[in-house]
Amino acid sequence: GAGVSQSPRYKVTKRGQDVALRCDPISGHVSLYWYRQALGQGPEFLTYFNYEAQQDKSGLPNDRFSAERPEGSISTLTIQRTEQRDSAMYRCASSLGRGSPLHFGNGTRLTVT
Amino acid sequence: DQQVKQNSPSLSVQEGRISILNCDYTNSMFDYFLWYKKYPAEGPTFLISISSIKDKNEDGRFTVFLNKSAKHLSLHIVPSQPGDSAVYFCAARADNYGQNFVFGPGTRLSVLP
């Protein structure tokens, strides 16, 4: 079956622009996570959803970052007024729920110039 | 303050020998641990997990050991193969803290033919 799909694979944007990153989880997976990964580091938690409910957004760096999953499937991570420090690999993962491992997509590489 | 530490950034092992990757954690509430493998340009792939009620879990060539008193876990790969060359991430979750997984910074394993 299909894995976690993220789009776009690469995004280059100018400072100050808004970006929207999309994640299509594995079908039937209840939980959806967003992580950010800097070069040479492990994934850093941003937020997660169970179905359409955002359960924890404590990892979002500031209020320029938001995420939604309106129908409990596809999710969008939006970054408003991007800054150069937002440049990173953004990874989405999904799981069957509590007690199940995360399955990651290939990520979106965001570069803010 | 890193809650999950992988103190060896890299490790080289001869093909056929044992690879031992180590992970230490500071949060005594962590109760579920996972190992991920990551190839370049791909997302992390789930490898093996262990619950805090166990001290060992085995899957083929991969065995994870958990020492709760020392807050330490390790991944053993026997025998190591060149295809095992990748970055390995340790991750942990505290059940009563929700479903947020905390990742270590990773260890790059090189298996030499």
Coordinates of N, CA and C in Angstrom, one line a residue:
Chain A
G1 N 0.8 -1.2 0.0 CA 0.0 0.0 0.0 C 0.9 1.3 0.0
A2 N 0.3 2.4 -0.3 CA 1.0 3.6 -0.3 C 1.4 4.1 1.0
G3 N 2.6 4.7 1.1 CA 3.1 5.2 2.3 C 2.6 6.6 2.6
V4 N 3.2 7.3 3.5 CA 2.9 8.7 3.7 C 3.5 9.6 2.6
S5 N 2.6 10.4 2.0 CA 3.0 11.2 0.9 C 3.1 12.7 1.3
Q6 N 4.2 13.4 1.0 CA 4.3 14.8 1.3 C 4.5 15.6 0.0
S7 N 3.9 16.8 -0.1 CA 4.2 17.6 -1.2 C 4.2 19.1 -0.8
P8 N 5.0 19.9 -1.5 CA 5.9 19.5 -2.5 C 7.2 18.9 -1.9
R9 N 8.0 18.3 -2.7 CA 9.2 17.6 -2.2 C 10.2 18.7 -1.8
Y10 N 10.3 19.8 -2.6 CA 11.2 20.9 -2.4 C 10.3 22.2 -2.5
K11 N 10.7 23.1 -1.7 CA 10.0 24.4 -1.8 C 11.0 25.5 -1.5
V12 N 11.2 26.4 -2.4 CA 12.0 27.6 -2.2 C 11.1 28.8 -2.2
T13 N 11.2 29.6 -1.2 CA 10.4 30.8 -1.1 C 11.2 32.0 -0.6
K14 N 10.6 33.2 -0.8 CA 11.3 34.4 -0.4 C 10.8 34.7 1.0
R15 N 11.7 35.3 1.8 CA 11.4 35.7 3.1 C 10.1 36.6 3.1
G16 N 9.2 36.3 4.0 CA 8.0 37.1 4.1 C 6.8 36.4 3.5
Q17 N 7.1 35.5 2.6 CA 6.0 34.8 1.9 C 5.4 33.7 2.9
D18 N 4.1 33.3 2.6 CA 3.5 32.2 3.3 C 3.7 30.9 2.5
V19 N 3.8 29.8 3.2 CA 4.0 28.5 2.5 C 3.0 27.5 3.2
A20 N 2.5 26.6 2.4 CA 1.7 25.5 2.9 C 2.2 24.2 2.5
L21 N 2.5 23.3 3.4 CA 3.0 22.0 3.2 C 2.0 21.0 3.4
R22 N 1.9 20.0 2.5 CA 0.8 19.0 2.6 C 1.3 17.7 3.0
C23 N 0.4 17.0 3.7 CA 0.7 15.6 4.1 C -0.5 14.7 3.9
D24 N -0.3 13.6 3.2 CA -1.3 12.6 3.0 C -0.9 11.3 3.7
P25 N -1.6 11.0 4.8 CA -1.1 9.9 5.6 C -1.5 8.6 5.0
I26 N -1.0 7.5 5.7 CA -1.4 6.2 5.3 C -2.9 6.0 5.6
S27 N -3.6 5.4 4.6 CA -5.0 5.2 4.8 C -5.3 4.5 6.1
G28 N -6.3 5.0 6.9 CA -6.7 4.3 8.1 C -5.9 4.7 9.3
H29 N -4.8 5.5 9.1 CA -4.0 5.9 10.3 C -4.7 7.1 11.0
V30 N -4.9 6.8 12.3 CA -5.6 7.8 13.1 C -4.8 9.0 13.4
S31 N -3.5 8.8 13.7 CA -2.7 9.9 14.2 C -1.8 10.4 13.1
L32 N -1.6 11.7 13.2 CA -0.7 12.4 12.2 C 0.2 13.3 12.9
Y33 N 1.4 13.3 12.6 CA 2.4 14.1 13.3 C 3.2 15.0 12.3
W34 N 3.6 16.2 12.8 CA 4.5 17.0 12.0 C 5.8 17.2 12.8
Y35 N 6.9 16.9 12.2 CA 8.2 17.1 12.8 C 9.1 18.0 11.9
R36 N 10.1 18.6 12.4 CA 11.0 19.5 11.7 C 12.4 18.9 12.0
Q37 N 13.2 18.8 10.9 CA 14.5 18.2 11.1 C 15.6 19.1 10.5
A38 N 16.6 19.5 11.3 CA 17.7 20.3 10.9 C 18.8 19.3 10.5
L39 N 19.7 19.8 9.6 CA 20.8 18.9 9.2 C 21.6 18.4 10.4
G40 N 21.8 17.1 10.4 CA 22.6 16.5 11.5 C 21.9 16.3 12.8
Q41 N 20.6 16.6 12.8 CA 19.8 16.4 14.0 C 18.7 15.4 13.8
G42 N 18.1 15.0 14.9 CA 17.0 14.2 14.9 C 15.7 15.0 14.6
P43 N 14.6 14.3 14.2 CA 13.4 15.1 14.1 C 12.9 15.7 15.4
E44 N 12.4 16.9 15.2 CA 11.9 17.7 16.4 C 10.4 17.9 16.3
F45 N 9.7 17.5 17.3 CA 8.3 17.5 17.3 C 7.7 18.9 17.2
L46 N 6.7 19.0 16.3 CA 5.9 20.2 16.1 C 4.5 20.1 16.7
T47 N 3.7 19.2 16.1 CA 2.4 19.0 16.5 C 1.8 17.6 16.1
Y48 N 0.7 17.2 16.7 CA 0.1 16.0 16.2 C -1.4 16.1 16.4
F49 N -2.1 15.2 15.6 CA -3.5 15.1 15.5 C -4.0 13.7 15.8
N50 N -5.1 13.5 16.4 CA -5.8 12.2 16.4 C -7.1 12.5 15.7
Y51 N -7.3 11.8 14.6 CA -8.4 12.2 13.7 C -8.3 13.7 13.3
E52 N -9.3 14.5 13.4 CA -9.2 15.9 13.0 C -8.8 16.8 14.2
A53 N -8.7 16.2 15.4 CA -8.4 17.0 16.6 C -6.9 17.2 16.8
Q54 N -6.5 18.4 16.9 CA -5.1 18.7 17.2 C -4.9 18.5 18.7
Q55 N -4.1 17.5 19.1 CA -4.0 17.1 20.4 C -2.9 17.8 21.2
D56 N -1.9 18.2 20.4 CA -0.7 18.8 21.1 C 0.0 19.7 20.0
K57 N 0.1 21.0 20.3 CA 0.8 21.9 19.4 C 2.0 22.6 20.1
S58 N 2.4 21.9 21.2 CA 3.4 22.6 22.0 C 4.8 22.7 21.3
G59 N 5.0 22.0 20.2 CA 6.3 22.1 19.5 C 6.3 23.2 18.5
L60 N 5.2 23.8 18.2 CA 5.2 24.8 17.2 C 6.0 26.0 17.7
P61 N 7.0 26.5 16.9 CA 7.9 27.5 17.4 C 7.3 28.8 17.8
N62 N 6.3 29.3 17.1 CA 5.6 30.6 17.3 C 4.3 30.6 16.6
D63 N 3.6 31.7 16.7 CA 2.3 31.7 16.1 C 2.3 31.9 14.6
R64 N 3.4 32.0 13.9 CA 3.5 32.0 12.5 C 3.2 30.6 11.9
F65 N 3.3 29.6 12.8 CA 3.2 28.2 12.4 C 1.8 27.7 12.8
S66 N 1.1 27.0 11.9 CA -0.2 26.5 12.3 C -0.4 25.2 11.4
A67 N -1.3 24.3 11.9 CA -1.6 23.1 11.2 C -3.0 22.8 11.3
E68 N -3.5 22.1 10.3 CA -4.9 21.6 10.4 C -5.1 20.3 9.7
R69 N -6.1 19.6 10.1 CA -6.5 18.3 9.5 C -8.0 18.2 9.5
P70 N -8.6 19.0 8.7 CA -10.1 19.2 8.9 C -11.0 18.0 8.7
E71 N -10.6 17.0 7.9 CA -11.4 15.8 7.8 C -10.8 14.6 8.3
G72 N -9.8 14.7 9.1 CA -9.1 13.6 9.8 C -8.2 12.8 8.8
S73 N -7.9 13.4 7.7 CA -7.0 12.6 6.8 C -5.8 13.5 6.4
I74 N -6.0 14.2 5.3 CA -4.9 15.1 4.8 C -4.7 16.2 5.8
S75 N -3.4 16.6 5.9 CA -3.1 17.7 6.8 C -2.2 18.8 6.1
T76 N -2.4 20.0 6.5 CA -1.6 21.1 6.0 C -0.8 21.8 7.1
L77 N 0.4 22.0 7.0 CA 1.2 22.8 7.9 C 1.5 24.1 7.2
T78 N 1.1 25.2 7.8 CA 1.2 26.5 7.2 C 2.2 27.4 8.0
I79 N 3.1 28.0 7.3 CA 4.1 28.9 7.9 C 3.8 30.3 7.3
Q80 N 3.5 31.2 8.1 CA 3.2 32.6 7.6 C 4.5 33.5 7.7
R81 N 4.6 34.4 6.8 CA 5.7 35.4 6.9 C 7.0 34.7 7.1
T82 N 7.4 33.8 6.3 CA 8.6 32.9 6.5 C 9.8 33.7 6.7
E83 N 10.7 33.1 7.5 CA 12.0 33.7 7.8 C 13.1 32.7 7.5
Q84 N 14.3 33.1 7.3 CA 15.4 32.2 6.9 C 15.6 31.1 7.9
R85 N 15.3 31.4 9.2 CA 15.5 30.3 10.2 C 14.5 29.2 10.1
D86 N 13.4 29.4 9.3 CA 12.4 28.4 9.1 C 12.9 27.3 8.1
S87 N 14.0 27.6 7.4 CA 14.6 26.6 6.5 C 14.9 25.3 7.2
A88 N 14.4 24.2 6.7 CA 14.6 22.9 7.3 C 13.9 21.9 6.5
M89 N 14.0 20.6 6.9 CA 13.2 19.5 6.3 C 12.0 19.4 7.2
Y90 N 10.9 19.4 6.6 CA 9.6 19.2 7.4 C 9.1 17.8 7.1
R91 N 8.9 17.0 8.2 CA 8.5 15.6 8.0 C 7.2 15.4 8.6
C92 N 6.4 14.6 7.9 CA 5.1 14.2 8.4 C 5.1 12.7 8.7
A93 N 4.4 12.3 9.7 CA 4.4 10.8 10.0 C 3.0 10.5 10.4
S94 N 2.6 9.3 10.2 CA 1.3 8.8 10.7 C 1.4 7.5 11.4
S95 N 0.4 7.2 12.2 CA 0.4 5.9 12.9 C -1.0 5.5 13.2
L96 N -1.2 4.2 13.5 CA -2.5 3.6 13.8 C -3.0 4.2 15.1
G97 N -2.2 4.7 16.0 CA -2.6 5.3 17.2 C -1.6 5.0 18.3
R98 N -2.1 5.2 19.5 CA -1.2 5.1 20.7 C -0.7 3.7 20.7
G99 N 0.6 3.6 21.0 CA 1.3 2.3 21.1 C 1.8 1.8 19.7
S100 N 1.6 2.5 18.7 CA 2.0 2.1 17.3 C 3.2 3.0 16.9
P101 N 4.1 2.5 16.1 CA 5.2 3.3 15.6 C 4.8 4.3 14.6
L102 N 5.6 5.3 14.4 CA 5.3 6.3 13.4 C 5.9 5.9 12.0
H103 N 5.2 6.2 11.0 CA 5.7 5.9 9.6 C 5.8 7.3 8.9
F104 N 7.0 7.6 8.5 CA 7.4 8.9 8.0 C 7.3 9.0 6.5
G105 N 7.0 10.1 6.0 CA 7.1 10.5 4.6 C 8.5 10.9 4.3
N106 N 8.7 11.2 3.0 CA 10.1 11.6 2.6 C 10.4 13.1 2.9
G107 N 9.4 13.8 3.3 CA 9.7 15.2 3.8 C 9.5 16.2 2.7
T108 N 9.4 17.5 3.1 CA 9.5 18.7 2.3 C 10.7 19.5 2.7
R109 N 11.6 19.7 1.8 CA 12.8 20.5 2.1 C 12.4 22.0 1.8
L110 N 12.3 22.8 2.8 CA 11.9 24.2 2.7 C 13.2 25.1 2.8
T111 N 13.4 25.9 1.8 CA 14.5 26.9 1.8 C 13.9 28.3 1.7
V112 N 14.2 29.1 2.7 CA 13.7 30.5 2.7 C 14.9 31.4 2.3
T113 N 14.8 32.1 1.2 CA 15.9 33.0 0.8 C 15.7 34.4 1.1
Chain B
D1 N 18.2 21.1 26.6 CA 18.4 19.9 27.3 C 17.8 18.7 26.6
Q2 N 18.7 17.9 26.0 CA 18.3 16.8 25.2 C 17.7 15.7 26.1
Q3 N 16.5 15.2 25.9 CA 16.0 14.1 26.7 C 16.4 12.8 26.2
V4 N 16.8 12.7 24.9 CA 17.2 11.5 24.3 C 18.6 11.8 23.6
K5 N 19.6 11.0 24.1 CA 20.9 11.3 23.6 C 21.5 10.1 22.9
Q6 N 22.2 10.4 21.8 CA 23.0 9.3 21.1 C 24.4 9.9 21.0
N7 N 25.3 9.5 21.9 CA 26.5 10.2 22.1 C 27.6 9.9 21.0
S8 N 27.4 8.9 20.3 CA 28.3 8.6 19.2 C 27.7 9.1 17.9
P9 N 28.3 10.1 17.3 CA 27.8 10.6 16.0 C 28.0 9.6 14.9
S10 N 29.0 8.8 15.0 CA 29.3 7.9 13.9 C 29.9 6.6 14.5
L11 N 29.8 5.5 13.7 CA 30.3 4.2 14.1 C 30.7 3.5 12.8
S12 N 31.9 2.8 12.8 CA 32.3 2.0 11.6 C 32.5 0.6 12.1
V13 N 32.0 -0.4 11.3 CA 32.0 -1.8 11.7 C 32.4 -2.6 10.5
Q14 N 33.1 -3.7 10.7 CA 33.4 -4.5 9.5 C 32.2 -5.4 9.2
E15 N 32.0 -5.7 8.0 CA 30.9 -6.6 7.6 C 31.0 -7.9 8.3
G16 N 29.9 -8.4 8.8 CA 29.8 -9.7 9.5 C 30.0 -9.6 11.0
R17 N 30.5 -8.4 11.4 CA 30.7 -8.3 12.9 C 29.4 -7.7 13.5
I18 N 29.4 -7.5 14.8 CA 28.3 -6.9 15.5 C 28.4 -5.4 15.5
S19 N 27.2 -4.7 15.2 CA 27.1 -3.3 15.4 C 26.3 -3.0 16.7
I20 N 26.8 -2.1 17.5 CA 26.1 -1.8 18.8 C 25.9 -0.3 18.8
L21 N 24.6 0.1 18.7 CA 24.3 1.6 18.8 C 23.6 1.9 20.1
N22 N 24.1 2.9 20.7 CA 23.6 3.2 22.1 C 22.8 4.5 22.1
C23 N 21.9 4.5 23.1 CA 21.0 5.6 23.3 C 20.7 5.7 24.8
D24 N 20.8 7.0 25.3 CA 20.5 7.3 26.7 C 19.4 8.3 26.8
Y25 N 18.6 8.2 27.9 CA 17.5 9.1 28.0 C 17.5 9.6 29.5
T26 N 16.8 10.8 29.6 CA 16.8 11.4 31.0 C 15.5 11.3 31.6
N27 N 14.4 11.2 30.9 CA 13.1 11.2 31.4 C 12.6 9.8 31.9
S28 N 12.5 9.6 33.2 CA 12.1 8.3 33.7 C 10.7 7.9 33.4
M29 N 9.9 8.9 32.8 CA 8.5 8.5 32.5 C 8.4 7.9 31.1
F30 N 9.5 7.9 30.3 CA 9.5 7.3 29.0 C 9.2 5.8 29.2
D31 N 8.3 5.3 28.3 CA 7.9 3.9 28.5 C 7.8 3.1 27.2
Y32 N 8.1 3.8 26.1 CA 8.0 3.1 24.8 C 9.1 3.7 23.9
F33 N 10.0 2.8 23.4 CA 11.2 3.2 22.7 C 11.2 2.6 21.3
L34 N 11.7 3.3 20.4 CA 11.8 2.8 19.0 C 13.1 3.2 18.4
W35 N 13.5 2.4 17.4 CA 14.7 2.7 16.6 C 14.3 2.8 15.1
Y36 N 14.8 3.9 14.5 CA 14.6 4.1 13.1 C 15.9 4.1 12.3
K37 N 15.8 3.8 11.1 CA 16.9 3.8 10.2 C 16.6 4.8 9.1
K38 N 17.6 5.5 8.7 CA 17.4 6.5 7.6 C 18.5 6.5 6.6
Y39 N 18.0 6.3 5.3 CA 18.9 6.4 4.2 C 18.9 7.8 3.6
P40 N 19.9 8.3 2.9 CA 19.9 9.6 2.4 C 18.7 9.8 1.5
A41 N 18.1 11.0 1.5 CA 17.0 11.4 0.7 C 15.7 10.7 1.0
E42 N 15.7 9.9 2.0 CA 14.4 9.2 2.4 C 14.0 9.6 3.8
G43 N 12.8 9.3 4.2 CA 12.3 9.5 5.5 C 12.8 8.4 6.4
P44 N 12.8 8.6 7.7 CA 13.2 7.5 8.7 C 12.2 6.4 8.5
T45 N 12.8 5.2 8.6 CA 12.0 3.9 8.5 C 12.0 3.2 9.8
F46 N 10.8 2.8 10.3 CA 10.7 2.1 11.6 C 11.5 0.8 11.5
L47 N 12.2 0.5 12.6 CA 13.0 -0.8 12.6 C 12.5 -1.7 13.7
I48 N 12.5 -1.3 14.9 CA 12.1 -2.2 16.0 C 11.8 -1.3 17.2
S49 N 10.9 -1.8 18.1 CA 10.5 -1.1 19.3 C 10.6 -2.0 20.5
I50 N 10.5 -1.3 21.7 CA 10.5 -2.1 22.9 C 9.6 -1.3 23.9
S51 N 8.8 -2.0 24.7 CA 8.0 -1.4 25.7 C 8.8 -1.5 27.0
S52 N 8.5 -0.6 28.0 CA 9.3 -0.6 29.2 C 9.0 -1.8 30.1
I53 N 8.0 -2.6 29.7 CA 7.8 -3.8 30.5 C 8.7 -5.0 30.1
K54 N 9.5 -4.8 29.0 CA 10.4 -5.8 28.6 C 11.8 -5.2 28.7
D55 N 12.8 -6.2 28.7 CA 14.2 -5.7 28.6 C 14.9 -6.1 27.3
K56 N 14.2 -6.8 26.5 CA 14.8 -7.3 25.2 C 13.7 -7.5 24.2
N57 N 14.0 -7.1 22.9 CA 13.1 -7.5 21.8 C 13.9 -7.8 20.6
E58 N 13.6 -8.9 20.0 CA 14.4 -9.4 18.9 C 13.6 -9.5 17.6
D59 N 14.2 -9.1 16.5 CA 13.6 -9.2 15.2 C 14.6 -9.5 14.1
G60 N 14.8 -10.8 13.9 CA 15.9 -11.2 12.9 C 17.3 -10.8 13.4
R61 N 17.9 -10.0 12.6 CA 19.3 -9.6 12.9 C 19.4 -8.5 13.9
F62 N 18.2 -7.9 14.3 CA 18.1 -6.7 15.1 C 17.6 -7.1 16.5
T63 N 18.3 -6.7 17.5 CA 17.8 -6.8 18.9 C 18.0 -5.5 19.7
V64 N 16.9 -5.2 20.4 CA 17.0 -4.0 21.2 C 17.0 -4.4 22.7
F65 N 17.9 -3.8 23.5 CA 18.0 -4.1 24.9 C 17.7 -2.8 25.6
L66 N 16.9 -3.0 26.7 CA 16.5 -1.8 27.5 C 17.0 -2.0 29.0
N67 N 17.7 -1.1 29.5 CA 18.1 -1.1 30.9 C 17.5 0.1 31.6
K68 N 16.3 -0.1 32.2 CA 15.5 1.0 32.8 C 16.3 1.7 33.9
S69 N 17.0 1.0 34.7 CA 17.6 1.6 35.9 C 18.7 2.5 35.4
A70 N 19.4 2.2 34.3 CA 20.4 3.0 33.7 C 19.9 4.0 32.7
K71 N 18.6 3.9 32.4 CA 18.0 4.8 31.4 C 18.8 4.7 30.1
H72 N 19.0 3.4 29.7 CA 19.9 3.2 28.5 C 19.3 2.1 27.6
L73 N 19.3 2.3 26.3 CA 19.0 1.2 25.4 C 20.0 1.1 24.3
S74 N 20.0 -0.1 23.8 CA 21.0 -0.3 22.7 C 20.4 -1.1 21.6
L75 N 20.9 -1.0 20.4 CA 20.4 -1.7 19.2 C 21.6 -2.5 18.8
H76 N 21.5 -3.9 18.7 CA 22.5 -4.7 18.2 C 22.1 -5.3 16.8
I77 N 23.0 -5.2 15.9 CA 22.8 -5.7 14.6 C 23.9 -6.8 14.3
V78 N 23.4 -8.1 14.2 CA 24.3 -9.2 14.0 C 23.7 -10.1 12.9
P79 N 24.5 -10.5 11.9 CA 25.8 -9.9 11.5 C 25.5 -8.6 10.7
S80 N 26.4 -7.6 10.8 CA 26.2 -6.4 10.1 C 26.5 -6.6 8.6
Q81 N 25.7 -5.9 7.8 CA 25.8 -6.0 6.3 C 26.0 -4.6 5.7
P82 N 26.6 -4.5 4.6 CA 26.8 -3.1 4.0 C 25.5 -2.3 3.8
G83 N 24.4 -3.0 3.5 CA 23.1 -2.4 3.4 C 22.6 -1.8 4.7
D84 N 23.2 -2.1 5.8 CA 22.8 -1.5 7.1 C 23.4 -0.1 7.3
S85 N 24.3 0.3 6.4 CA 24.9 1.6 6.5 C 23.8 2.7 6.3
A86 N 23.6 3.5 7.4 CA 22.6 4.5 7.4 C 22.7 5.3 8.7
V87 N 21.8 6.2 8.9 CA 21.7 6.9 10.2 C 20.7 6.3 11.0
Y88 N 21.0 6.0 12.3 CA 20.0 5.3 13.2 C 19.6 6.3 14.2
F89 N 18.3 6.5 14.4 CA 17.7 7.3 15.4 C 17.0 6.5 16.5
C90 N 17.2 6.9 17.7 CA 16.5 6.4 18.8 C 15.4 7.3 19.2
A91 N 14.2 6.8 19.5 CA 13.1 7.7 19.9 C 12.4 7.1 21.1
A92 N 11.7 8.0 21.9 CA 11.1 7.6 23.1 C 9.8 8.4 23.3
R93 N 8.9 7.8 24.1 CA 7.6 8.4 24.4 C 7.2 8.1 25.8
A94 N 6.6 9.1 26.4 CA 6.0 8.9 27.8 C 4.5 8.8 27.6
D95 N 4.0 7.7 28.0 CA 2.6 7.4 27.8 C 1.7 8.5 28.4
N96 N 2.0 8.9 29.6 CA 1.1 9.9 30.2 C 1.4 11.3 29.8
Y97 N 2.3 11.5 28.9 CA 2.6 12.8 28.3 C 2.0 12.9 26.9
G98 N 1.1 12.0 26.6 CA 0.5 12.1 25.3 C 1.3 11.2 24.3
Q99 N 1.2 11.5 23.0 CA 1.8 10.6 22.0 C 3.0 11.3 21.4
N100 N 3.6 12.3 22.0 CA 4.7 13.0 21.4 C 6.0 12.1 21.5
F101 N 6.6 11.8 20.4 CA 7.9 11.0 20.4 C 9.0 12.0 20.3
V102 N 10.0 11.7 21.2 CA 11.2 12.5 21.3 C 12.4 11.7 20.6
F103 N 13.1 12.4 19.7 CA 14.1 11.7 18.9 C 15.5 12.1 19.4
G104 N 16.5 11.2 19.3 CA 17.9 11.5 19.5 C 18.4 12.1 18.2
P105 N 19.7 12.6 18.3 CA 20.3 13.2 17.1 C 20.8 12.3 16.1
G106 N 20.8 11.0 16.4 CA 21.2 10.0 15.4 C 22.7 9.6 15.4
T107 N 22.9 8.4 15.0 CA 24.3 7.8 14.8 C 24.4 7.3 13.4
R108 N 25.5 7.7 12.7 CA 25.7 7.2 11.4 C 26.6 6.0 11.4
L109 N 26.0 4.9 10.9 CA 26.7 3.6 10.9 C 27.2 3.3 9.5
S110 N 28.5 3.0 9.5 CA 29.1 2.6 8.2 C 29.6 1.1 8.4
V111 N 29.1 0.2 7.5 CA 29.5 -1.1 7.5 C 30.4 -1.4 6.4
L112 N 31.7 -1.7 6.7 CA 32.7 -1.8 5.7 C 32.8 -3.2 5.1
P113 N 32.8 -3.3 3.8 CA 32.9 -4.7 3.2 C 34.3 -5.3 3.4

